[in-house]
Short mmCIF file of N, CA and C in Angstrom, two decimals:
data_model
loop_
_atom_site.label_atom_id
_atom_site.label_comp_id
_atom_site.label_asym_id
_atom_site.label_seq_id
_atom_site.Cartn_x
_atom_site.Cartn_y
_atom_site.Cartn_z
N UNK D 1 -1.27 3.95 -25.25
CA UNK D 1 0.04 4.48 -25.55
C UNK D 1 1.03 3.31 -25.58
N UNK D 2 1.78 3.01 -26.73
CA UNK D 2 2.64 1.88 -27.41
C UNK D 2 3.70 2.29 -25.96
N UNK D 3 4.26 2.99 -25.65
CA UNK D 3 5.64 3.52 -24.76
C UNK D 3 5.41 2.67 -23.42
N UNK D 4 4.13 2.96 -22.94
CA UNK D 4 3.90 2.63 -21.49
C UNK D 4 3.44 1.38 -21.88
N UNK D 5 2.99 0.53 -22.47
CA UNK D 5 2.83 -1.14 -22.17
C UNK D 5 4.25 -1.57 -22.75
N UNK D 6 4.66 -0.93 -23.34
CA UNK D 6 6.24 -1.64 -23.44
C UNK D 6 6.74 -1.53 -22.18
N UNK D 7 7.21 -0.66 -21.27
CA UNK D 7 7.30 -0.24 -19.92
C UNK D 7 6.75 -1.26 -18.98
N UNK D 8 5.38 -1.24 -18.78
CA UNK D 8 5.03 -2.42 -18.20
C UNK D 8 5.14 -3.62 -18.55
N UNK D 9 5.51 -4.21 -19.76
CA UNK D 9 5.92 -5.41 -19.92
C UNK D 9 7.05 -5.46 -19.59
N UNK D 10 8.18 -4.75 -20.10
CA UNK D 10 9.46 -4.68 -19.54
C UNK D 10 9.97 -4.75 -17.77
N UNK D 11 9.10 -4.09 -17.19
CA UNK D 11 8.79 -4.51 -15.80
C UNK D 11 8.49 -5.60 -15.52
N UNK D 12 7.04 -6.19 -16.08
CA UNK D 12 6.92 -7.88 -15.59
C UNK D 12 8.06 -8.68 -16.29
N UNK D 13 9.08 -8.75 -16.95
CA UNK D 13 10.06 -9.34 -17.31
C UNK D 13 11.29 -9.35 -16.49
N UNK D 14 11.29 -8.47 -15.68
CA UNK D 14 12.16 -8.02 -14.64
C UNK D 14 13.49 -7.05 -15.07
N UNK D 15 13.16 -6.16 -16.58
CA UNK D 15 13.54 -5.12 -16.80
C UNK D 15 13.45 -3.99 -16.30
N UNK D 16 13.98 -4.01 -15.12
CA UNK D 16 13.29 -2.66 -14.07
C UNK D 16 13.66 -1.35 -14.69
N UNK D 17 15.39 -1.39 -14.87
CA UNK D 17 16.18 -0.07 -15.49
C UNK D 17 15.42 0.16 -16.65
N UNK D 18 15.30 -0.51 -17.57
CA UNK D 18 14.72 -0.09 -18.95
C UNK D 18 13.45 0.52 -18.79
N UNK D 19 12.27 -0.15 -18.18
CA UNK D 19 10.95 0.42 -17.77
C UNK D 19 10.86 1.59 -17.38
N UNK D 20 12.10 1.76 -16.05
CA UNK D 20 12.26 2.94 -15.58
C UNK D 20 12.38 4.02 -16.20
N UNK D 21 13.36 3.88 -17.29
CA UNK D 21 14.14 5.08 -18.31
C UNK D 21 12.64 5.51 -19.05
N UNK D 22 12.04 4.13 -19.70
CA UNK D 22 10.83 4.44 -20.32
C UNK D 22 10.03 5.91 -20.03
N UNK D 23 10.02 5.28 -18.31
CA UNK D 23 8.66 5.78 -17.80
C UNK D 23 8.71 7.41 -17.54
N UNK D 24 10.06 7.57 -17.07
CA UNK D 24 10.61 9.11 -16.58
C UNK D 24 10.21 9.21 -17.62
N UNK D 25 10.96 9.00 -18.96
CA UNK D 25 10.84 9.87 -20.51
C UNK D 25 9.57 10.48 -20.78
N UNK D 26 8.24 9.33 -20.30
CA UNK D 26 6.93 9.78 -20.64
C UNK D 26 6.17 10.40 -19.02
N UNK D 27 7.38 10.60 -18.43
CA UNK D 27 6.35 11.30 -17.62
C UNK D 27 6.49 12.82 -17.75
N UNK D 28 8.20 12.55 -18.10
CA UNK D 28 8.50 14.23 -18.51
C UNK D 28 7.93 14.71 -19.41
N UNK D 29 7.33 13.92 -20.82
CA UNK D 29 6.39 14.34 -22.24
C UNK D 29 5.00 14.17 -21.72
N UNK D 30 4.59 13.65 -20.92
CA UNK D 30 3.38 13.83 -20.35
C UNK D 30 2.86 13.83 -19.14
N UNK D 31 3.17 15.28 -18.39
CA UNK D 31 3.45 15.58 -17.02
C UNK D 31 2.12 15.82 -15.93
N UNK D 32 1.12 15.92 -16.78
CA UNK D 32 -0.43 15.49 -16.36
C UNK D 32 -1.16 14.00 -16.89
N UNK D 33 -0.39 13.26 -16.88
CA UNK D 33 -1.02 11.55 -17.16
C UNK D 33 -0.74 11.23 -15.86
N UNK D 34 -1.94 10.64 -14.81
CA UNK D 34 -2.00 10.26 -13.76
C UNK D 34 -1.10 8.47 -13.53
N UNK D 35 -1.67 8.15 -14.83
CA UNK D 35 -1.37 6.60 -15.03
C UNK D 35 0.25 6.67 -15.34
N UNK D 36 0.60 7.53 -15.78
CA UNK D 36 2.08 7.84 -16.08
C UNK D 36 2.68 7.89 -15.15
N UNK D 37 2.49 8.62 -14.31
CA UNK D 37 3.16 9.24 -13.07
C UNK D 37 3.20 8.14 -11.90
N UNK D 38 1.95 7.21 -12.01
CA UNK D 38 1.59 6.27 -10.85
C UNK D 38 2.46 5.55 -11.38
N UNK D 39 2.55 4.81 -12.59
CA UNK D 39 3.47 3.76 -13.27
C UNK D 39 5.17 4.15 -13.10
N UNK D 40 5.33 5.75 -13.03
CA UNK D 40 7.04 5.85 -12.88
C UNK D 40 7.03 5.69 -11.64
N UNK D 41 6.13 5.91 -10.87
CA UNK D 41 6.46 5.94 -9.47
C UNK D 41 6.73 4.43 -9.09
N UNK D 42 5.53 3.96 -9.71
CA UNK D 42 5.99 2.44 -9.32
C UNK D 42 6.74 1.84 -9.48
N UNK D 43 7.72 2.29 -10.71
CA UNK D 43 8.78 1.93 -11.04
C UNK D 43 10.37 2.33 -10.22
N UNK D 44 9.88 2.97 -9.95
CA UNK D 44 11.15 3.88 -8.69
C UNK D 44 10.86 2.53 -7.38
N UNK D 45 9.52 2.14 -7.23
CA UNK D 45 10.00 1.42 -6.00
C UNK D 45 10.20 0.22 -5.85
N UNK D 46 10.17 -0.78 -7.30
CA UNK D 46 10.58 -1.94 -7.37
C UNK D 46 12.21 -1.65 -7.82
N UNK D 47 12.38 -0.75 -8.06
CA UNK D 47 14.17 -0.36 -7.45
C UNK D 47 14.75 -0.14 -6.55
N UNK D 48 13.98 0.12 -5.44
CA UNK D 48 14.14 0.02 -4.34
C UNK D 48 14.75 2.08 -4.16
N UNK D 49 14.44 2.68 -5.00
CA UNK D 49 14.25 4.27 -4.98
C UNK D 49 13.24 5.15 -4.37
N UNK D 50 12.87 4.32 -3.30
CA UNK D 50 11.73 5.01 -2.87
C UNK D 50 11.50 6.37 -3.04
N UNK D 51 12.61 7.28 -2.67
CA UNK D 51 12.82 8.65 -2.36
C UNK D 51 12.32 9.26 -3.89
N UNK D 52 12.42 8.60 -4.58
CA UNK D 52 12.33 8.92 -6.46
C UNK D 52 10.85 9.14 -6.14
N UNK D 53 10.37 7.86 -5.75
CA UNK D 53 8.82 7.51 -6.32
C UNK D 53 7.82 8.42 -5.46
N UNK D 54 7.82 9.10 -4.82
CA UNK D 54 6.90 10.12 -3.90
C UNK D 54 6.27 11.30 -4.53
N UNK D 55 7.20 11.85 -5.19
CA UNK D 55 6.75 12.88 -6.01
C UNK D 55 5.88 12.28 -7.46
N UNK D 56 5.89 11.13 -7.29
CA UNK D 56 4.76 10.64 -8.69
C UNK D 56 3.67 9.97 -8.47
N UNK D 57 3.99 9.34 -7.05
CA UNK D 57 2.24 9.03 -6.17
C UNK D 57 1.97 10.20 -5.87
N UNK D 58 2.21 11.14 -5.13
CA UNK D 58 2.04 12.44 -4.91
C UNK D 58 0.65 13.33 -6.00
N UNK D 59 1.64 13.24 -7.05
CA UNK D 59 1.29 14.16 -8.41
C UNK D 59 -0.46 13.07 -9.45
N UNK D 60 0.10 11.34 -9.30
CA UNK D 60 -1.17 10.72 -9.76
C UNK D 60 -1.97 10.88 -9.00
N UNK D 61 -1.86 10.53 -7.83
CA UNK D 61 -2.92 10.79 -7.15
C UNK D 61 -3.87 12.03 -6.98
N UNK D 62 -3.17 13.18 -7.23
CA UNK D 62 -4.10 14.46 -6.91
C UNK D 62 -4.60 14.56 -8.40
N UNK D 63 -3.87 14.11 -9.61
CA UNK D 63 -4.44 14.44 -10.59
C UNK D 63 -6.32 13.76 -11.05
N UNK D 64 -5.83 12.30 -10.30
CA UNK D 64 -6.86 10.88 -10.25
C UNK D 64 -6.56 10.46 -10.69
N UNK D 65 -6.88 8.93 -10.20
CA UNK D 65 -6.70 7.59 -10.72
C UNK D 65 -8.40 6.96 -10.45
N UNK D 66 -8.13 6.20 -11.81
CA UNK D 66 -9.22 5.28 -11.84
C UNK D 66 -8.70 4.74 -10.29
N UNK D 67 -10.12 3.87 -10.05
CA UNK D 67 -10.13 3.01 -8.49
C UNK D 67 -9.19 2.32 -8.11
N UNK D 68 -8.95 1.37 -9.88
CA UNK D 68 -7.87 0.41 -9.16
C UNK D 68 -6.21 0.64 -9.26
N UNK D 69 -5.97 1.99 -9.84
CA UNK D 69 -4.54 2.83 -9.93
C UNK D 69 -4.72 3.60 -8.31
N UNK D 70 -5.98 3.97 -8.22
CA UNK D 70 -5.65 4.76 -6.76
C UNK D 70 -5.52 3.42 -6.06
N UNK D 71 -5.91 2.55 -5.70
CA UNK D 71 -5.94 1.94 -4.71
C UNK D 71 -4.69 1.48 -4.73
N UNK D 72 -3.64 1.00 -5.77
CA UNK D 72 -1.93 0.72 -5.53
C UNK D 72 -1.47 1.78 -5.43
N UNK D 73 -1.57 3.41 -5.55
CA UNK D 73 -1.24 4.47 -5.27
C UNK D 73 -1.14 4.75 -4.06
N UNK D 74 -2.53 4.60 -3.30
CA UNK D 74 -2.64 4.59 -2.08
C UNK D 74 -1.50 3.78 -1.21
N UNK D 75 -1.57 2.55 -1.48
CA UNK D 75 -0.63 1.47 -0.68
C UNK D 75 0.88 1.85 -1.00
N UNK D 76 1.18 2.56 -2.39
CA UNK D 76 2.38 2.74 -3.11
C UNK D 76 3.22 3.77 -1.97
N UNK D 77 2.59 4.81 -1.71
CA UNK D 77 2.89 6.17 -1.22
C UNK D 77 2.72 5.87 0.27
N UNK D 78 1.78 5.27 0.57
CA UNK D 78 1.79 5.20 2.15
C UNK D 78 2.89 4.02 2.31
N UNK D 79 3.23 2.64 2.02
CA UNK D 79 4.26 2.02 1.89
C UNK D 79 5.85 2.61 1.75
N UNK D 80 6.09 3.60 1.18
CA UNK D 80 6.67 4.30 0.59
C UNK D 80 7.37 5.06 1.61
N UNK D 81 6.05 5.75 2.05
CA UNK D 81 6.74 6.94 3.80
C UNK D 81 6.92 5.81 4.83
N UNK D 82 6.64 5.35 4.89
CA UNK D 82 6.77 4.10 6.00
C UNK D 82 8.12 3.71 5.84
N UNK D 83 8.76 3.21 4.83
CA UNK D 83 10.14 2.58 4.87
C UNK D 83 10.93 3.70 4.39
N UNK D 84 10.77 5.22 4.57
CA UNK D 84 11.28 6.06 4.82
C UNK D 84 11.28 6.98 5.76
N UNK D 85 10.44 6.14 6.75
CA UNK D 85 10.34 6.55 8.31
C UNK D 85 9.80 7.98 8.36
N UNK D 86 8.82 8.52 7.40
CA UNK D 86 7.91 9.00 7.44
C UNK D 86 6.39 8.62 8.00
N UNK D 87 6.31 8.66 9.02
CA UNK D 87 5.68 7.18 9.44
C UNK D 87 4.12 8.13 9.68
N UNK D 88 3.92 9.69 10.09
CA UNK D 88 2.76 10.14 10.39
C UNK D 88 2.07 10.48 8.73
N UNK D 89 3.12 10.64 8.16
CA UNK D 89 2.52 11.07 6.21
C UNK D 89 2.19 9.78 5.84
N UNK D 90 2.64 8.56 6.35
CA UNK D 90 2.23 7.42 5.93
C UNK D 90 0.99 7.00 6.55
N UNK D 91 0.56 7.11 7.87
CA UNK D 91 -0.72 6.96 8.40
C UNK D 91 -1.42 7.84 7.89
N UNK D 92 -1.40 9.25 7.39
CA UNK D 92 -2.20 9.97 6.67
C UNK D 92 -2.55 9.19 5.61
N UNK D 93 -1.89 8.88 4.61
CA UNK D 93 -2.09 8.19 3.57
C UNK D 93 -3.42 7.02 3.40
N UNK D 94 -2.98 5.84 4.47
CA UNK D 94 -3.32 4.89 4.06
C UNK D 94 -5.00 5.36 4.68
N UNK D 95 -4.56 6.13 5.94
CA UNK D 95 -6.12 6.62 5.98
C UNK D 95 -7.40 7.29 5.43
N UNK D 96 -6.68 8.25 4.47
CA UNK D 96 -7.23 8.35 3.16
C UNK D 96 -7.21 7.16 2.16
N UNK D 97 -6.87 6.33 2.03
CA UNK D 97 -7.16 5.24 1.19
C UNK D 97 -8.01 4.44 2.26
N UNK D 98 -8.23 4.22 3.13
CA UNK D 98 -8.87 3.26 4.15
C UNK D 98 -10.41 4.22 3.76
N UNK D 99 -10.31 5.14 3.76
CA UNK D 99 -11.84 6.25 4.02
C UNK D 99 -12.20 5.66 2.21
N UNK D 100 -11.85 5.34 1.39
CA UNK D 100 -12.24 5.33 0.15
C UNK D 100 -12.40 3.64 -0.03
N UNK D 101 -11.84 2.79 -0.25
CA UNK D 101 -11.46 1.47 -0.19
C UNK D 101 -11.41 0.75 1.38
N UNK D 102 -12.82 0.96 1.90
CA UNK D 102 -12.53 0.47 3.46
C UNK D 102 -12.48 -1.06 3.62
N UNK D 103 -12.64 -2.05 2.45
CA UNK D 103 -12.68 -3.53 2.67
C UNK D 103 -11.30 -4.04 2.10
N UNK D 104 -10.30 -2.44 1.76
CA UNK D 104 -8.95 -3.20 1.31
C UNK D 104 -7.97 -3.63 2.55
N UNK D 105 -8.29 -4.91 2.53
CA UNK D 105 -7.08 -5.68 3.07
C UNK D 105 -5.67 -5.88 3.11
N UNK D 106 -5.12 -4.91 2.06
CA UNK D 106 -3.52 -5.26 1.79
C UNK D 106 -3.57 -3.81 2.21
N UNK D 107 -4.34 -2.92 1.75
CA UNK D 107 -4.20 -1.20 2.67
C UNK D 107 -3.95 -1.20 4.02
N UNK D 108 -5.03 -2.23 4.94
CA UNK D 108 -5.06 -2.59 6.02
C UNK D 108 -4.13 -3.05 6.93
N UNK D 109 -3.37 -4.14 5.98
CA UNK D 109 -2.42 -4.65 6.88
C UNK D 109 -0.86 -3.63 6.52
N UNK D 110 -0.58 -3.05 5.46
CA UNK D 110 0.41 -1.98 5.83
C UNK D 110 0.08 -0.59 6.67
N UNK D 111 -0.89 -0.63 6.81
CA UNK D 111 -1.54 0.84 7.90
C UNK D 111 -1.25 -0.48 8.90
N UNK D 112 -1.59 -1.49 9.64
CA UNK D 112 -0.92 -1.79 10.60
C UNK D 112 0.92 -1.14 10.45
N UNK D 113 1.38 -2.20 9.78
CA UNK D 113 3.05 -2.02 9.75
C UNK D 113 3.41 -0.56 10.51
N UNK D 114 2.40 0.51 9.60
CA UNK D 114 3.03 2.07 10.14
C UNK D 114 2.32 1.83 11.62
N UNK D 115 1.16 1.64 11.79
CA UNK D 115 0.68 1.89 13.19
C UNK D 115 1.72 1.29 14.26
N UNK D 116 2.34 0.19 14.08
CA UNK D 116 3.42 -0.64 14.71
C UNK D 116 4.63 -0.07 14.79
N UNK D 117 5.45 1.64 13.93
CA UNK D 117 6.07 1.86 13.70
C UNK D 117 5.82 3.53 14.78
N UNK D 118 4.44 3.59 14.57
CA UNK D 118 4.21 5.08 15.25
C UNK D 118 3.73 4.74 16.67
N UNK D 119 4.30 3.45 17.41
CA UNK D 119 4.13 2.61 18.75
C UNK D 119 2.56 2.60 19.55
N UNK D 120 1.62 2.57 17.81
CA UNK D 120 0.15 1.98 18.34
C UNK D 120 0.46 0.19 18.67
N UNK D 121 0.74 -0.32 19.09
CA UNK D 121 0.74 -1.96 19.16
C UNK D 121 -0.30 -2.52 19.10
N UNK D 122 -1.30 -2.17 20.07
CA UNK D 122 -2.65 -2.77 20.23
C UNK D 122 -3.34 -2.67 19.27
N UNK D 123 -3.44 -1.33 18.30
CA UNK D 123 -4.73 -1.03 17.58
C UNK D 123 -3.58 -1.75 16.46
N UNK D 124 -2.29 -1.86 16.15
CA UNK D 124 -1.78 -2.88 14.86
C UNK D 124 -2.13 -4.33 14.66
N UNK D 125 -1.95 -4.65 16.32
CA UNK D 125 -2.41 -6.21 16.27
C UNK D 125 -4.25 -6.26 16.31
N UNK D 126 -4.99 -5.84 16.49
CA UNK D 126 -6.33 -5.88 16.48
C UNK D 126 -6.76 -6.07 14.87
N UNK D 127 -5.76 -4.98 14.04
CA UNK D 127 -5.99 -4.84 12.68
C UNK D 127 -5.88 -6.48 11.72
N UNK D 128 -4.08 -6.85 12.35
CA UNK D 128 -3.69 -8.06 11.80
C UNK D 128 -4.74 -9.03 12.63
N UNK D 129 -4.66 -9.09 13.23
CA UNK D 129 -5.62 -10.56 13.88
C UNK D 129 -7.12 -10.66 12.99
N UNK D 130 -7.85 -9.74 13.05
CA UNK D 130 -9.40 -9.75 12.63
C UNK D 130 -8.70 -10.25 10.94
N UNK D 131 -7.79 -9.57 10.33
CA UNK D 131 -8.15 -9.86 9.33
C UNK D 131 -6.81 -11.56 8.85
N UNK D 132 -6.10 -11.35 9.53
CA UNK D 132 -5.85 -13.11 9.84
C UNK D 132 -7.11 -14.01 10.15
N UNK D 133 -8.16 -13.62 11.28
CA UNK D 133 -9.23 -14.48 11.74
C UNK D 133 -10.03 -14.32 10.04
N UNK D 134 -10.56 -13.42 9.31
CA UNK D 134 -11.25 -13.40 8.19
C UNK D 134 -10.53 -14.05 7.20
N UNK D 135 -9.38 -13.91 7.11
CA UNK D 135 -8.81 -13.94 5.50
C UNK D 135 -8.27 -16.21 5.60
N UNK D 136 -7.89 -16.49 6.91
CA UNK D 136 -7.13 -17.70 6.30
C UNK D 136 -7.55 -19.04 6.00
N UNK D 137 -7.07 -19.62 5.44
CA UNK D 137 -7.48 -21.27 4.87
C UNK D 137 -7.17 -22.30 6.14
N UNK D 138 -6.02 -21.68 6.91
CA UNK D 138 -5.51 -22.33 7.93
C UNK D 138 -6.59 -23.71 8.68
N UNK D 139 -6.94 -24.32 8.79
CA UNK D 139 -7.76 -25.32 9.85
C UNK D 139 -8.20 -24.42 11.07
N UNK D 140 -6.99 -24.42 11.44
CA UNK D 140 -6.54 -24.53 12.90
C UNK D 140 -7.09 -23.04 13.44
N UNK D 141 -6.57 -21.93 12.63
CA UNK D 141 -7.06 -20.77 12.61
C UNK D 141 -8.42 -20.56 12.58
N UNK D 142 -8.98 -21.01 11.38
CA UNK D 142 -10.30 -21.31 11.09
C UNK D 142 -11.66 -21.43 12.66
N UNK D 143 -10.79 -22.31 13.16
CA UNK D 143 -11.47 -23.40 14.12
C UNK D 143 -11.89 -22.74 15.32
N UNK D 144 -10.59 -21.51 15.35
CA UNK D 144 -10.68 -19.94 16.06
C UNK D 144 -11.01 -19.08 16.30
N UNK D 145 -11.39 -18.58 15.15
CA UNK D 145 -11.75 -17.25 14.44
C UNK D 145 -12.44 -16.63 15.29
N UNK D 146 -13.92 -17.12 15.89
CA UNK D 146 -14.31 -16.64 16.40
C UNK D 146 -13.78 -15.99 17.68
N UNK D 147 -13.27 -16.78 18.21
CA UNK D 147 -12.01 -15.91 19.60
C UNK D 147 -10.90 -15.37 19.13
N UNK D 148 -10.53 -15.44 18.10
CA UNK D 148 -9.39 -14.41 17.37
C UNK D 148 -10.12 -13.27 17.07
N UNK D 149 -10.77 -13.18 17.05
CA UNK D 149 -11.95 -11.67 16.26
C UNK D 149 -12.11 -11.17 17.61
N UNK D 150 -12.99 -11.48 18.37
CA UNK D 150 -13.40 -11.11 19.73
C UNK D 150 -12.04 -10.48 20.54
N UNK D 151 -11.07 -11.54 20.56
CA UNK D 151 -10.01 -11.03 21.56
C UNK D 151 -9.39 -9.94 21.03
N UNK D 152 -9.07 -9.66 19.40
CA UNK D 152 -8.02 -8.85 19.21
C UNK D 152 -8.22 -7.62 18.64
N UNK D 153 -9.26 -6.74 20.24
CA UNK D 153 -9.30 -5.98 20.03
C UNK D 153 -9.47 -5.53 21.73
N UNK D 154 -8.77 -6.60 22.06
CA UNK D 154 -9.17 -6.52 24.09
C UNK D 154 -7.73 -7.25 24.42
N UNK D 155 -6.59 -7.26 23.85
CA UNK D 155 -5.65 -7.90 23.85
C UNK D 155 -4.84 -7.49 25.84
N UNK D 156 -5.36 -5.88 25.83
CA UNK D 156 -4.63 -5.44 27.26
C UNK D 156 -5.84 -5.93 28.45
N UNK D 157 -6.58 -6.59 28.03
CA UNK D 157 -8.14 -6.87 29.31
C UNK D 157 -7.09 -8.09 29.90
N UNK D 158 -7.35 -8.19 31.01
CA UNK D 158 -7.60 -9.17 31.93
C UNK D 158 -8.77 -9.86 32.64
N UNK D 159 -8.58 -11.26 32.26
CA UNK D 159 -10.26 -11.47 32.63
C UNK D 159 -10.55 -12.02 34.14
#
């Protein structure tokens, strides 16, 4: 569809308003396109409209998304309730995306953020650490890992 890659180009250009207008137009002419709905939504939240964009992760998502539309859907919507202090619809979320995509790492570390928000501390930092100890280039970190993995998930032990 010519409408929606104009839309998304207009987005990576940093035409947010225009993309936006795009995207409503074709979501209202095509109100069962999952990719439509995920794309306006996404567009609501690089405007910083969060409140807009819920009802269109909402609606792609139940309709389906290929893997890799659900999987920014997932992060979109659970991200989404989180900085709208919806913070238990947001742990719902990402946990349904965690049960589907369990090696996503960027799912991971915003399901911390909410877990940090719904005053899990321990099980947020256990999350960030293992995957700080897995994910970095760091040396120093590196050199760690192995006691960064081990500890940060025993952070309240005393030895």
């Amino acid at each position: 569809m010519k409408q929606l890659e104009i839309a998304i180009e207009l987005r990576k250009e940093g035409k947010l308003q225009e993309s936006n207008e795009i995207l409503i137009n074709l979501a209202n002419a095509h109100p069962n396109d999952s990719i439509i709905n995920y794309q306006c939504a996404w567009s609501f939240d690089v405007l910083g409209l969060e409140k807009n964009a819920v009802l269109y992760y909402e609606k792609a998502i139940s309709i389906g998304l290929p893997d890799k539309e659900l999987r920014g859907a997932f992060l979109g919507l659970g991200s989404t309730y989180r900085v709208l202090g919806q913070y238990k619809k947001s742990k719902e979320v990402f946990e349904k995306g965690l049960a589907k995509f369990t090696q996503d790492r960027a799912i991971k570390v915003f399901y911390a953020m909410t877990l940090y928000n719904l005053n899990e501390y321990s099980r947020a930092m256990e999350i960030l650490l293992y995957n700080l100890a897995q994910t970095s280039s760091d040396d120093n970190i590196k050199n760690y890992k192995k006691a960064i993995e081990f500890y940060s998930d025993k952070l309240d032990e005393i030895w």
